Coordinates of C-alpha atoms in Angstrom, one line a residue:
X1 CA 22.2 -15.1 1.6
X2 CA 23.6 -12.6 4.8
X3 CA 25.0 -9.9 3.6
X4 CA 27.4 -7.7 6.2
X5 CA 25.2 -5.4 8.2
X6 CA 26.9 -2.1 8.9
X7 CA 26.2 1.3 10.8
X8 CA 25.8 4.2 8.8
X9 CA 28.3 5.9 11.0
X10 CA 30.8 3.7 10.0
X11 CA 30.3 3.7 6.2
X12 CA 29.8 6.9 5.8
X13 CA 30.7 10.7 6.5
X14 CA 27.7 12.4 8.1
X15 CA 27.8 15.9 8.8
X16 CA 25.5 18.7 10.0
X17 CA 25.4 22.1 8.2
X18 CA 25.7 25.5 9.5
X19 CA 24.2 29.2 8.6
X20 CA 26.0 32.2 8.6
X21 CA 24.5 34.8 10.3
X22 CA 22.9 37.1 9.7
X23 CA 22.0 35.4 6.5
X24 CA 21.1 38.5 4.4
X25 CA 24.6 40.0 4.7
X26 CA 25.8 36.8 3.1
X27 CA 23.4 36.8 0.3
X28 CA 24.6 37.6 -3.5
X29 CA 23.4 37.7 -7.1
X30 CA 26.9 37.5 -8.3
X31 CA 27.9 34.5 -10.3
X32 CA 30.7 33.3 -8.8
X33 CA 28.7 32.8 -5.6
X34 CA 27.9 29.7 -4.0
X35 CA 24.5 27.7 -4.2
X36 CA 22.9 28.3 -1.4
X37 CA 21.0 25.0 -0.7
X38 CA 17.6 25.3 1.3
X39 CA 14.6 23.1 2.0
X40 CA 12.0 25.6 -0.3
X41 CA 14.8 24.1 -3.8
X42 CA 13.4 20.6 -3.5
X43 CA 10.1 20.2 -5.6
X44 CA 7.8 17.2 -3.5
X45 CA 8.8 14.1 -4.9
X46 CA 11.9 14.7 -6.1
X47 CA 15.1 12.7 -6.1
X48 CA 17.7 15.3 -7.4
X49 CA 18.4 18.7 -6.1
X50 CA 19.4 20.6 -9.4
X51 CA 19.2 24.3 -8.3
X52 CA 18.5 26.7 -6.0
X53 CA 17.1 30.2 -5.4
X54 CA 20.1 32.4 -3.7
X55 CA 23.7 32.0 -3.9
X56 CA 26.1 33.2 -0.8
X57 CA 29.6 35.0 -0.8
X58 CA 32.3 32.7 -0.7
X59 CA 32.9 34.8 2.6
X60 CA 30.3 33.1 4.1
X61 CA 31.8 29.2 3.6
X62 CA 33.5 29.2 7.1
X63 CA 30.4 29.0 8.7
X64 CA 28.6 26.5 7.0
X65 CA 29.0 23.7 5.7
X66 CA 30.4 22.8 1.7
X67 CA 28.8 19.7 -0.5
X68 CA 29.7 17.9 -3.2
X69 CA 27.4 16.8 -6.5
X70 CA 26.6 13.3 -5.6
X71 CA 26.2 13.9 -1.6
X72 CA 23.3 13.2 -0.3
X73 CA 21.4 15.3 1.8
X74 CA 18.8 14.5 4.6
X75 CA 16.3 17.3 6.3
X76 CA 16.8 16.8 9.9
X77 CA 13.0 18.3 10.9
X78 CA 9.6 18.4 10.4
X79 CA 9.5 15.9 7.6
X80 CA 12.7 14.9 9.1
X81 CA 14.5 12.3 7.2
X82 CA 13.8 12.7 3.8
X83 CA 16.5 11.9 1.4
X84 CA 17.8 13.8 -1.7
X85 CA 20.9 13.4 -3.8
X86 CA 22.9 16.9 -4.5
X87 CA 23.9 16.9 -8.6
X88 CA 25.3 20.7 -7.7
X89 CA 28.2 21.7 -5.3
X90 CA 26.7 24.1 -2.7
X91 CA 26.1 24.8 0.6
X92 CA 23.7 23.8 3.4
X93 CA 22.3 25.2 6.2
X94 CA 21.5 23.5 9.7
X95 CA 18.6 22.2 8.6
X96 CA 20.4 19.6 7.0
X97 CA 22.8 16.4 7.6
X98 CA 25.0 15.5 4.6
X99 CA 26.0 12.1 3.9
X100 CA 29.2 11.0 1.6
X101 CA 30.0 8.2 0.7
X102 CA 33.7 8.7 0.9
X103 CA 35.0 5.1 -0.2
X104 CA 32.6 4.2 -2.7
X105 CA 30.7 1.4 -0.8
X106 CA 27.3 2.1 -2.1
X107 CA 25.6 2.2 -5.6
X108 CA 23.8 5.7 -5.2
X109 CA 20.4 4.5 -6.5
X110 CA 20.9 1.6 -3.9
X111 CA 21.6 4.0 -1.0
X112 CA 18.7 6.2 -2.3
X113 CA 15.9 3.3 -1.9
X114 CA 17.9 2.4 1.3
X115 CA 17.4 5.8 3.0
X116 CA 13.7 5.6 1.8
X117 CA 12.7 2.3 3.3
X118 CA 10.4 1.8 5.9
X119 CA 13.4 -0.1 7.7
X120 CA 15.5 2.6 7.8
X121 CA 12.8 5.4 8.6
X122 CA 11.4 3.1 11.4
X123 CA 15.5 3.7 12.7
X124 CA 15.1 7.8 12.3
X125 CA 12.2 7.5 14.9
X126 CA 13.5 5.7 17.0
X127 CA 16.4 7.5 17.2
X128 CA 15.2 10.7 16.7
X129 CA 15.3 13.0 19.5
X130 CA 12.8 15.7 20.5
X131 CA 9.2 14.8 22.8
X132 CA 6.9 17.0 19.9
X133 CA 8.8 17.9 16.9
X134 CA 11.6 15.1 16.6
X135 CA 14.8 15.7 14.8
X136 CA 17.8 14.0 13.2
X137 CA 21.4 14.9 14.3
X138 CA 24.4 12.8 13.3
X139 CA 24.4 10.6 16.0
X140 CA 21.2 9.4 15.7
X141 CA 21.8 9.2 11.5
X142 CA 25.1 7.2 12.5
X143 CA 23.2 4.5 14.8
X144 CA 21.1 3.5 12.0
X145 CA 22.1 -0.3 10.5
X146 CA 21.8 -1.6 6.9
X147 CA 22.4 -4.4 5.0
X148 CA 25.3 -3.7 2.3
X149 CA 25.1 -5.9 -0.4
X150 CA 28.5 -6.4 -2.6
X151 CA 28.0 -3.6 -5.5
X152 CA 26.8 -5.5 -8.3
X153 CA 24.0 -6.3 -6.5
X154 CA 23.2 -3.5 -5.1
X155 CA 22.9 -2.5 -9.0
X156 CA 20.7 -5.1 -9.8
X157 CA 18.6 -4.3 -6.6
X158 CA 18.5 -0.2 -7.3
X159 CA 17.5 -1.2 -11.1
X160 CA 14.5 -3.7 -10.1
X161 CA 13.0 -1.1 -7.6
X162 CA 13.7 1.6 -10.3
X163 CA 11.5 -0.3 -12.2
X164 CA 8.7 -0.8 -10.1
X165 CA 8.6 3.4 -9.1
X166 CA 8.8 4.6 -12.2
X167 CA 5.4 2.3 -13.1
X168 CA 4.2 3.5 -9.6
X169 CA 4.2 7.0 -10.4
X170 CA 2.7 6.4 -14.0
X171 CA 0.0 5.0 -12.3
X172 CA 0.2 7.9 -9.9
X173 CA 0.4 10.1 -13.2
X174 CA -2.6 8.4 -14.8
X175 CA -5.2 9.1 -12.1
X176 CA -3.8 13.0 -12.3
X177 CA -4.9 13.1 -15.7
X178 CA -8.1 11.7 -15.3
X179 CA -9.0 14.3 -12.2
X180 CA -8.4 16.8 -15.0
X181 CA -9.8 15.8 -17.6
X182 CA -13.1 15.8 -15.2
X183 CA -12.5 19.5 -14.7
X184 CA -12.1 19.9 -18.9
X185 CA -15.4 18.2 -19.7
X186 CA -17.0 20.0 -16.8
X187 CA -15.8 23.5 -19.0
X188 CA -16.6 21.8 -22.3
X189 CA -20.6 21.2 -21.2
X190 CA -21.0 24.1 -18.8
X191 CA -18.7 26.6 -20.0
X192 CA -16.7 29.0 -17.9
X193 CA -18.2 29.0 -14.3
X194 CA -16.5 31.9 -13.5
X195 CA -18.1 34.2 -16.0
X196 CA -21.3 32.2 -16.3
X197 CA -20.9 32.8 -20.3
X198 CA -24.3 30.6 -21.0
X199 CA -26.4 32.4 -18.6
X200 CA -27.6 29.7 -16.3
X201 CA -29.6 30.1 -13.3
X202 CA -27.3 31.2 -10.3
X203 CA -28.7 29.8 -6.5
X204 CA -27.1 30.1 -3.4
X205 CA -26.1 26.3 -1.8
X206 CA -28.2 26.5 0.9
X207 CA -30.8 26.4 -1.6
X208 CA -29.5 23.4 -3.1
X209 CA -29.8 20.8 0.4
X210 CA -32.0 18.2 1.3
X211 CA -35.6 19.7 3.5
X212 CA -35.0 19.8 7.0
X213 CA -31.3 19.0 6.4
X214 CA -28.5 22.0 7.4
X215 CA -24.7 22.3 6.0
X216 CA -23.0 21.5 8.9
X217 CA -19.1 20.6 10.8
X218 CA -18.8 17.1 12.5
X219 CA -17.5 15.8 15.7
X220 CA -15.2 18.2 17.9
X221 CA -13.2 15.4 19.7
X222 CA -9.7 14.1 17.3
X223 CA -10.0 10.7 16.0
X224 CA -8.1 8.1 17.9
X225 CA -6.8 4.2 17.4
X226 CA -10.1 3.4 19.1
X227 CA -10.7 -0.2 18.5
X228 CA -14.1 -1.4 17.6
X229 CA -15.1 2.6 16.8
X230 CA -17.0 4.8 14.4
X231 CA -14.5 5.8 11.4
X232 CA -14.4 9.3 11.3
X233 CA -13.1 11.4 7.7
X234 CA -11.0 14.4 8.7
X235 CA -10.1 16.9 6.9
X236 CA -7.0 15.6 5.4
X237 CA -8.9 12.7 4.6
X238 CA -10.8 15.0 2.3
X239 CA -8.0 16.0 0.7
X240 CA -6.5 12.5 -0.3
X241 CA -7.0 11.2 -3.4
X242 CA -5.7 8.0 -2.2
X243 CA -7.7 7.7 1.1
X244 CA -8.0 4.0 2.0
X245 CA -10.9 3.9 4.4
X246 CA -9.6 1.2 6.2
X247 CA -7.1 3.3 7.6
X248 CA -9.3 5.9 9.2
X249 CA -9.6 7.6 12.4
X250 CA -12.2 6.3 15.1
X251 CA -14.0 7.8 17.9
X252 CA -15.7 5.9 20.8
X253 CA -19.3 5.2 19.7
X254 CA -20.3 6.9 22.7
X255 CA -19.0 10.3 21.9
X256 CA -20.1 9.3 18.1
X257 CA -24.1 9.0 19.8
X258 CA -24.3 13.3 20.4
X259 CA -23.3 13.6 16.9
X260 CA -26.3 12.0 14.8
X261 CA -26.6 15.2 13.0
X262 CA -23.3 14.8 10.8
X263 CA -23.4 11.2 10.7
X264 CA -23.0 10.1 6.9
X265 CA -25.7 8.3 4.8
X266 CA -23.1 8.2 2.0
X267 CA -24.4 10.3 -0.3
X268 CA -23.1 13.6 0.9
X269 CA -21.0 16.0 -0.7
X270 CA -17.5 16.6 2.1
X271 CA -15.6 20.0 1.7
X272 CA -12.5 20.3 3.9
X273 CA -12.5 23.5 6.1
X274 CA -8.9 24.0 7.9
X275 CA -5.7 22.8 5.9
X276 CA -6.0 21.9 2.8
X277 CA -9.3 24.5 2.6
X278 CA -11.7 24.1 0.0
X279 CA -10.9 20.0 -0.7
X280 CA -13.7 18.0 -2.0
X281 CA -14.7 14.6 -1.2
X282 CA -18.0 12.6 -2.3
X283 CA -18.9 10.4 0.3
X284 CA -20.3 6.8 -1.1
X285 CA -22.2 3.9 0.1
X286 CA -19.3 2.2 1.9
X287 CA -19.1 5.2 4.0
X288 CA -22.6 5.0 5.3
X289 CA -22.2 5.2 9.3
X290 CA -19.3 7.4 9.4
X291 CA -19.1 10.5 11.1
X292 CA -17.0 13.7 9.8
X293 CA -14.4 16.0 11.9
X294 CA -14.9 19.4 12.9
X295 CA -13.2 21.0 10.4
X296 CA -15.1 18.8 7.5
X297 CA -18.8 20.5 6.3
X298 CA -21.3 18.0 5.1
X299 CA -23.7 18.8 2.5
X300 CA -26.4 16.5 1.1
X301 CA -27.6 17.9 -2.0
X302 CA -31.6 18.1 -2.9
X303 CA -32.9 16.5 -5.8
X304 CA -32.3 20.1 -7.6
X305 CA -29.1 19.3 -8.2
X306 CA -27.0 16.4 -9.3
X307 CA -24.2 16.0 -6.6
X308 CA -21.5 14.8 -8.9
X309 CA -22.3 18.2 -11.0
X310 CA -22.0 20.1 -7.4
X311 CA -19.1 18.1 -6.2
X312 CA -17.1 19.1 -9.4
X313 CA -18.5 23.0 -9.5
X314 CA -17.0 23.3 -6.0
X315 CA -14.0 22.8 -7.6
X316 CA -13.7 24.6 -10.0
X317 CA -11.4 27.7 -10.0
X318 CA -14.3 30.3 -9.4
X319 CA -15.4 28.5 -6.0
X320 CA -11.8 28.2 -4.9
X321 CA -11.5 31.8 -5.4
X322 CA -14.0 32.6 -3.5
X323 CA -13.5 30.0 -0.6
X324 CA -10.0 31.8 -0.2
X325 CA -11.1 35.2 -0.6
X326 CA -14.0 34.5 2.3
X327 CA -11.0 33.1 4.7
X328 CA -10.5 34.4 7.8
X329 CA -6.9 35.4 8.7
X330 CA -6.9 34.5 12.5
X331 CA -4.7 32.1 14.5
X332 CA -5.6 29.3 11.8
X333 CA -7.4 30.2 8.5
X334 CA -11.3 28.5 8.8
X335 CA -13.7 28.2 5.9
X336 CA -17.1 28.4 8.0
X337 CA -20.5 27.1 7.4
X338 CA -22.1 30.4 6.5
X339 CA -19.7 31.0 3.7
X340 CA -20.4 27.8 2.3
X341 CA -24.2 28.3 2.4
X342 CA -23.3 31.3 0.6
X343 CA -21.7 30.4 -2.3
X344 CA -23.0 30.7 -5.9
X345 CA -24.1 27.4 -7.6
X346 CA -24.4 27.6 -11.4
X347 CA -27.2 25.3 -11.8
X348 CA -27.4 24.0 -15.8
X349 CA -30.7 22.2 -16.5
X350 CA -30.5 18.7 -14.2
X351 CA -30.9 16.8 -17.3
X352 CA -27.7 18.0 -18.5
X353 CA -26.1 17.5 -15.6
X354 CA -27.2 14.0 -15.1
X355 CA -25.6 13.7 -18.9
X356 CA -22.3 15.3 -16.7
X357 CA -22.6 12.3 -14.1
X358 CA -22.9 9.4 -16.3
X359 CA -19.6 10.5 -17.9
X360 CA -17.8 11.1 -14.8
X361 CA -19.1 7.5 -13.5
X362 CA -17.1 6.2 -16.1
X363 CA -14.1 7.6 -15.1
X364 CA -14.8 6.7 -11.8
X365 CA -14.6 3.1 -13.0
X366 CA -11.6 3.6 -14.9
X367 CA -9.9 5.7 -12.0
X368 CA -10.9 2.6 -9.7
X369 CA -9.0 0.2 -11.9
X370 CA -6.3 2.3 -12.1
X371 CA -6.0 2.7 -8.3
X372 CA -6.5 -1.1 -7.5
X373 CA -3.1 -2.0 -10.1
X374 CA -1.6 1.3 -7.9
X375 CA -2.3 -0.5 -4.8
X376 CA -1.2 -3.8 -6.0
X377 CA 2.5 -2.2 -7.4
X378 CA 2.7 -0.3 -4.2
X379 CA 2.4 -3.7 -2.3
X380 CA 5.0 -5.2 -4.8
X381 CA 7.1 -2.5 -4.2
X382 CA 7.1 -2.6 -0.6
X383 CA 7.5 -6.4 -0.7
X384 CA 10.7 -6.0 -3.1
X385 CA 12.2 -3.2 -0.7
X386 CA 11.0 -5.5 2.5
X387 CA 13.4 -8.7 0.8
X388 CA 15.9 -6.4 -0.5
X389 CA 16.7 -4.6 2.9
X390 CA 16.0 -7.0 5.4
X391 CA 19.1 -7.7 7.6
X392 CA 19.2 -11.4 7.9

């Protein structure tokens, strides 16, 4: 069935907001102030802004801009786009567009999925102006075209895809827990790393690699769309606990030829050096042939150590410590090679780490079941949003 497909301009009131300035002289711990509503009050993920840091004189509300509980609110850079719905009064600053729905046409929740859909952020980019950092302003917000559904079916439509996030993020949830409950048996049969409490033998990690092998970075050139070329694991790969290979990066296998030396035989241990510094990654057998970024080191543990025992030590709380205590603070923060070669491996006898492995490897098999029912509700959901929202 068509429903009526309307711009958001025309449906609803879409308004920037405004700082006064200087900001500090507006700034108060009284009560009676009023929210003042910034970026840094959203938690990642969430749906609901509930409350923020600072509060403004009531001075200052001729120069911005005033919102009501139930407005939503959409950041109009850098992550531009993202939706939230207000549940306090407040005000916002120009890094903001407010939408109301002034004459009720919309079932909030509805709205809320509608804002997050791939059809609707496909809209803010094209719309969005700015060559390198693109930004919303209302006229590009007010171009954008959805479907509106009468309301009680927008209610039925908010409620199935309701359904289908909340069992999203359990499964989300689920392979949370089992990442830390790695890190708790790790304590449980090694004790605590950081004081070294059973008195195990301590080696540096350059100690710990394969003969004739070094800890090394990967390829300098960025990964491209390259068709037909070697996958290449950056460092925000590394970092992704929900890395779908398929997806990766490639560089022409002609550039990938000068870098045999950090190619992967999928069995290395990957530690993220730029970003997200310090993330860990244990390459496998499907990654065999791959090559690694610049700002990725690759280390391919000896038989001295197992490399699911290393893999989870250099995650543990002591390491990161001491990777972010060894940074650099130049242009951009760099964990380098000789710091990793230098850190401090508590090394437990191998048999009891190999006892470690086994019972990680069956998480691993759990975590992968988990993960393929994530990826199948995560296709359901996008299939559900993809019938609900389409504009027939």
């Amino acid at each position: 069935m068509s429903w009526p497909v309307k711009k958001l301009g025309d449906v609803l009131q879409i308004s920037r907001g405004g700082s006064p300035r200087p900001i500090d002289n507006y700034l108060t711990e009284d009560e009676s102030g009023l929210n003042w509503i910034k970026i840094g009050d959203v938690q990642v993920g969430a749906k609901y802004i509930t409350q923020t840091k600072e509060k403004i004189r009531k001075e200052g509300l001729s120069k911005t801009r005033e919102v009501k509980a139930g407005d939503f609110l959409l950041s109009n850079s850098m992550s531009f786009g993202r939706p939230y719905i207000t549940k306090i009064d407040g005000c916002i600053h120009d890094g903001w567009l407010a939408l109301r729905d002034k004459d009720n046409i919309f079932n909030t929740d509805f709205l809320y999925h509608v804002l997050t859909s791939n059809a609707v952020k496909e809209q803010f980019i094209k719309y969005a102006s700015g060559a390198v950092v693109k930004n919303l302003n209302i006229d590009a917000v007010s171009k954008v075209v959805v479907a509106v559904p009468p309301l009680a079916e927008q209610q039925r439509i908010a409620e199935l895809l309701d359904t289908a996030d909340r069992i999203l993020k359990l499964r989300e949830q689920a392979i949370a827990k089992l990442d830390a409950l790695a890190q708790s048996v790790f304590v449980d049969m090694f004790g605590d790393t950081t004081k070294n409490d059973r008195n195990w033998k301590v080696e540096k990690l350059s100690s710990l690699i394969k003969d004739k092998d070094t800890i090394n970075y990967g390829v300098i050139q960025p990964g491209t769309e390259y068709e037909n070329g070697v996958p290449l694991i950056r460092a925000g790969d590394v970092g992704n606990s929900n890395l779908n290979l398929s997806e990766l990066k490639n560089i022409d296998p002609a550039i990938e030829a000068n870098y045999k030396r950090s190619r992967l035989n999928g069995d290395e241990i990957l530690v993220s050096c730029v970003g997200l510094i310090g993330a860990v990654m244990l390459a496998n057998k499907s990654m065999k042939g791959f090559n690694i970024a610049r700002a990725v080191a690759r280390i391919s543990p000896s038989s001295k150590v197992n490399r699911i025992y290393l893999s989870e030590y250099l995650k543990s709380p002591k390491v990161q410590r001491y990777f972010i205590n060894e940074l650099r603070t130049v242009a951009q923060p760099t964990l380098n090679i000789k710091q990793i070669c230098e850190t401090e491996v508590i090394c437990p006898p191998i048999a009891l780490q190999n006892d470690f492995a086994k019972i990680i490897n069956q998480f691993d098999l759990v975590r992968k079941d988990y993960k393929q029912s994530l990826s199948k509700q995560l296709t359901f959901l996008r299939s559900l949003q993809h019938q609900s929202f389409a504009m027939n």
